[in-house]
XYZ file of C-alpha atoms in Angstrom:
293
model
C 116.758 -11.237 -52.987
C 118.235 -9.922 -50.018
C 115.276 -8.312 -48.750
C 112.735 -11.174 -48.544
C 110.497 -8.594 -50.406
C 109.098 -5.569 -48.153
C 111.161 -4.327 -46.110
C 110.240 -4.663 -42.347
C 107.481 -7.172 -40.931
C 104.837 -5.778 -43.587
C 102.057 -9.150 -43.098
C 104.384 -11.108 -41.714
C 103.348 -11.000 -37.134
C 104.215 -14.666 -36.455
C 107.648 -14.268 -37.384
C 107.730 -10.757 -35.615
C 106.621 -12.218 -32.424
C 109.169 -15.334 -32.669
C 112.490 -12.959 -33.668
C 111.638 -10.459 -30.438
C 111.184 -13.833 -28.190
C 114.646 -15.202 -29.576
C 116.514 -12.054 -29.330
C 114.909 -11.239 -25.962
C 115.500 -14.443 -24.571
C 119.084 -14.918 -25.887
C 119.843 -11.903 -23.924
C 117.960 -12.824 -21.154
C 119.781 -15.476 -20.652
C 123.167 -14.077 -21.988
C 122.975 -11.318 -19.143
C 121.610 -13.615 -16.552
C 124.886 -15.631 -17.477
C 123.365 -18.892 -18.221
C 123.361 -19.597 -21.728
C 126.583 -21.638 -22.195
C 123.752 -23.379 -19.813
C 120.963 -24.230 -21.989
C 120.808 -26.906 -25.248
C 119.555 -29.561 -25.038
C 121.206 -32.639 -22.991
C 120.330 -36.827 -22.276
C 120.661 -35.768 -18.109
C 118.569 -32.230 -18.378
C 115.609 -34.102 -20.602
C 115.464 -37.336 -19.851
C 117.108 -38.269 -17.160
C 116.356 -34.733 -14.423
C 113.166 -34.287 -17.166
C 114.345 -29.460 -17.128
C 111.313 -28.881 -19.670
C 111.909 -25.706 -18.897
C 115.015 -25.871 -21.311
C 113.185 -27.754 -23.776
C 110.834 -24.025 -24.312
C 114.484 -21.672 -24.391
C 115.841 -24.098 -26.668
C 113.461 -23.226 -28.800
C 113.890 -19.926 -28.874
C 117.893 -18.467 -27.207
C 120.630 -18.831 -29.601
C 123.802 -19.194 -27.083
C 126.245 -16.896 -28.768
C 126.430 -13.698 -30.407
C 126.791 -14.620 -33.388
C 124.335 -17.673 -33.391
C 122.000 -15.140 -32.503
C 122.955 -12.066 -35.411
C 122.973 -15.278 -38.342
C 119.515 -16.995 -36.481
C 118.158 -13.792 -36.403
C 118.968 -12.190 -40.542
C 117.852 -15.882 -41.507
C 114.229 -15.094 -39.438
C 113.628 -11.586 -40.882
C 114.707 -12.569 -43.803
C 112.312 -16.548 -44.372
C 109.269 -14.066 -43.075
C 108.231 -13.626 -46.852
C 107.108 -17.382 -46.649
C 104.798 -15.995 -44.005
C 103.918 -12.964 -46.805
C 103.098 -16.154 -49.443
C 100.968 -18.751 -47.284
C 99.632 -16.480 -44.522
C 100.533 -16.266 -40.969
C 97.585 -18.316 -40.213
C 99.162 -21.525 -41.683
C 102.838 -19.883 -41.271
C 101.901 -20.735 -37.909
C 101.430 -24.369 -38.724
C 104.517 -24.406 -40.123
C 106.555 -23.331 -37.349
C 104.577 -25.226 -34.622
C 105.060 -28.484 -36.984
C 108.807 -27.213 -37.394
C 108.893 -27.163 -34.109
C 107.039 -30.425 -33.165
C 108.746 -32.766 -36.139
C 112.482 -31.172 -35.173
C 112.664 -31.853 -31.036
C 111.518 -34.918 -31.205
C 114.047 -35.827 -33.516
C 116.882 -34.222 -32.005
C 115.977 -35.522 -28.513
C 116.093 -39.187 -30.472
C 119.175 -38.690 -31.850
C 120.584 -37.440 -27.798
C 119.048 -41.671 -26.539
C 120.702 -42.798 -29.897
C 124.389 -41.076 -29.499
C 124.444 -41.414 -25.012
C 126.650 -43.732 -24.697
C 128.954 -42.989 -27.911
C 130.646 -39.867 -25.943
C 129.471 -38.023 -30.147
C 127.625 -35.259 -28.641
C 126.957 -34.988 -24.927
C 124.741 -31.228 -25.808
C 122.763 -29.791 -29.110
C 122.880 -25.698 -29.469
C 119.737 -23.720 -28.641
C 117.564 -21.628 -30.620
C 114.586 -21.928 -33.663
C 116.726 -24.305 -36.088
C 114.886 -26.670 -36.110
C 112.232 -23.480 -38.325
C 114.831 -20.957 -39.569
C 116.715 -24.741 -41.833
C 112.768 -26.226 -41.985
C 112.299 -22.995 -44.444
C 115.711 -23.882 -46.227
C 113.056 -26.474 -48.180
C 110.495 -24.232 -49.711
C 113.804 -21.153 -49.607
C 115.581 -24.362 -53.065
C 112.005 -24.880 -54.457
C 110.131 -22.014 -54.722
C 111.958 -18.969 -54.481
C 113.737 -17.991 -57.829
C 117.075 -16.765 -58.280
C 117.309 -13.181 -60.060
C 120.681 -12.197 -60.963
C 124.190 -14.169 -61.077
C 127.794 -12.884 -60.784
C 131.245 -13.273 -59.999
C 133.685 -13.137 -57.513
C 137.074 -14.454 -58.333
C 135.745 -16.592 -60.557
C 133.532 -17.912 -58.575
C 129.957 -17.987 -59.243
C 127.055 -16.763 -57.384
C 123.185 -15.895 -57.096
C 120.937 -13.756 -54.857
C 120.740 -16.750 -52.838
C 124.203 -16.949 -52.133
C 124.152 -15.019 -49.262
C 121.586 -16.761 -47.307
C 123.230 -20.302 -47.811
C 126.274 -19.156 -47.008
C 124.725 -17.414 -43.691
C 122.978 -20.571 -43.269
C 125.885 -22.891 -43.246
C 127.330 -20.847 -41.309
C 124.709 -21.148 -38.794
C 124.893 -25.190 -39.340
C 129.027 -25.032 -38.402
C 128.626 -22.790 -35.618
C 128.369 -25.213 -32.969
C 129.679 -27.690 -35.540
C 128.417 -30.920 -34.051
C 125.836 -29.315 -31.429
C 124.613 -27.809 -34.258
C 124.631 -30.016 -37.145
C 121.779 -32.027 -36.041
C 119.890 -29.355 -34.688
C 120.123 -28.684 -38.647
C 119.271 -31.888 -40.146
C 116.312 -32.237 -38.206
C 115.234 -29.163 -39.567
C 115.827 -29.802 -43.157
C 113.906 -33.383 -42.321
C 110.955 -31.229 -40.875
C 110.868 -28.887 -43.872
C 110.651 -32.021 -45.636
C 108.079 -33.521 -44.009
C 105.974 -30.439 -44.328
C 107.058 -30.649 -48.098
C 105.849 -33.608 -48.434
C 102.140 -32.975 -47.274
C 102.833 -35.354 -44.472
C 99.322 -35.960 -42.476
C 97.624 -32.939 -44.957
C 99.627 -30.555 -42.413
C 99.888 -27.219 -45.863
C 95.621 -28.368 -45.535
C 95.171 -27.313 -41.406
C 94.679 -24.037 -39.945
C 94.430 -23.210 -36.493
C 91.492 -21.211 -34.498
C 91.254 -17.771 -35.975
C 91.140 -16.244 -32.634
C 95.050 -17.328 -32.835
C 95.998 -15.484 -36.290
C 93.573 -12.307 -34.279
C 95.978 -12.448 -31.399
C 99.684 -12.126 -33.114
C 97.960 -9.364 -35.664
C 97.057 -7.483 -32.885
C 99.624 -7.757 -30.690
C 102.572 -7.705 -33.246
C 101.507 -6.661 -35.993
C 104.322 -3.273 -36.747
C 101.932 -0.371 -36.995
C 100.391 0.456 -40.570
C 99.847 3.553 -41.170
C 102.070 3.317 -44.282
C 101.005 0.142 -45.298
C 97.505 1.580 -45.625
C 99.363 4.035 -48.274
C 98.522 3.320 -52.545
C 101.511 1.411 -54.032
C 103.121 4.102 -55.964
C 102.963 3.761 -59.805
C 105.963 1.316 -61.743
C 104.981 2.309 -65.485
C 103.849 5.984 -65.553
C 100.463 6.005 -66.850
C 99.173 2.431 -67.225
C 95.795 2.145 -66.595
C 94.117 0.009 -63.196
C 92.660 -2.808 -66.161
C 96.783 -2.721 -67.539
C 97.901 -6.277 -69.002
C 94.688 -7.075 -71.163
C 94.534 -6.112 -74.376
C 92.762 -3.631 -75.853
C 90.217 -3.983 -78.188
C 88.808 -1.368 -80.213
C 91.994 1.096 -80.766
C 93.434 2.913 -83.126
C 96.647 1.412 -84.072
C 100.027 3.617 -82.297
C 102.918 1.385 -83.449
C 103.396 0.345 -80.537
C 102.130 -3.221 -79.156
C 99.526 -4.480 -77.378
C 99.578 -4.523 -73.329
C 98.760 -7.957 -72.391
C 97.440 -9.576 -69.288
C 100.320 -10.960 -67.316
C 100.200 -14.731 -66.174
C 98.455 -15.536 -62.452
C 101.050 -17.770 -61.322
C 104.745 -14.786 -62.665
C 102.413 -12.498 -60.687
C 101.241 -15.036 -57.668
C 105.175 -15.723 -57.411
C 106.167 -11.852 -57.224
C 103.182 -11.686 -54.476
C 105.162 -14.569 -52.603
C 108.770 -12.965 -52.790
C 106.359 -9.725 -50.282
C 105.396 -7.772 -53.000
C 102.227 -5.850 -53.319
C 99.650 -7.681 -56.577
C 99.040 -4.187 -58.055
C 102.933 -3.272 -58.415
C 104.096 -6.795 -59.415
C 100.909 -6.476 -62.328
C 102.402 -2.723 -63.710
C 106.272 -4.465 -63.526
C 105.091 -7.300 -65.533
C 104.077 -5.027 -67.890
C 106.671 -2.684 -67.821
C 108.457 -5.885 -68.356
C 106.591 -7.343 -70.872
C 106.235 -10.435 -68.663
C 109.503 -10.647 -67.935
C 109.615 -12.221 -64.437
C 113.382 -11.550 -63.544
C 112.979 -7.950 -65.047
C 110.003 -7.198 -63.174
C 111.609 -8.273 -60.340
C 114.174 -5.799 -60.923
C 112.200 -2.848 -62.060
C 110.215 -3.918 -58.022
C 113.932 -3.547 -56.599
C 115.197 -0.056 -58.168
C 111.506 1.254 -57.576
C 112.986 0.122 -53.507
C 115.586 1.142 -53.219
C 114.385 4.760 -54.612
């Protein structure tokens, strides 16, 4: 799914805040011609202790290609905020940054005498590449196709965008990307019980108040995807005369949850599964076609 589900930042205020912060800081440093001064280096962080570089390196990209691919991936991965909820996604984001950043600094310390690398690329590499772990494990492939005899899937373009970002500055970007993958793996393994942690509700309320997009459109009832299927759709209707059609069967909750994790409305997901006779791939296509109209 190249769109990551519902368009825009609906139910993704934390992602919106990160995208805005990353974009604005990147532009500010670029306009001031200080983008090349960004990035973690042993000299600045360990010897001179320039703490502002740590904050800047977490959000601001150094070049336009990195900015384009980075913001695209951040925007796509908003699907995980919709799946986890903004509170837990905030924990995921903070954990990814808090783990990947020390690993990056440690790599600088270990490599300081090798002349292998003097500085690392800046930008939210930790969060982006940590997101590739749930992307690989949780997001299903919904379509496959061939180009010039090579097999691709609908997930291939996300992997290609990630690969482009990973090698955009070669060694300087490769290390932050690897650190992000490590952080995502540790979150997946539930180190220190991190997946059960939540931030104070005031934090979630802050993001919802200041970074949530206008909700006028979201207040409209979702469009029916299956015509006259009633609201209790899915449950086998009892004591009704036979009409020659197969009874409507309640979609499995796991299938509904998977479609909701992709960003679709739960009612629309249920209706699509009913129409697709619980084939999740067909239901996904129905939902995508409905969005395109």
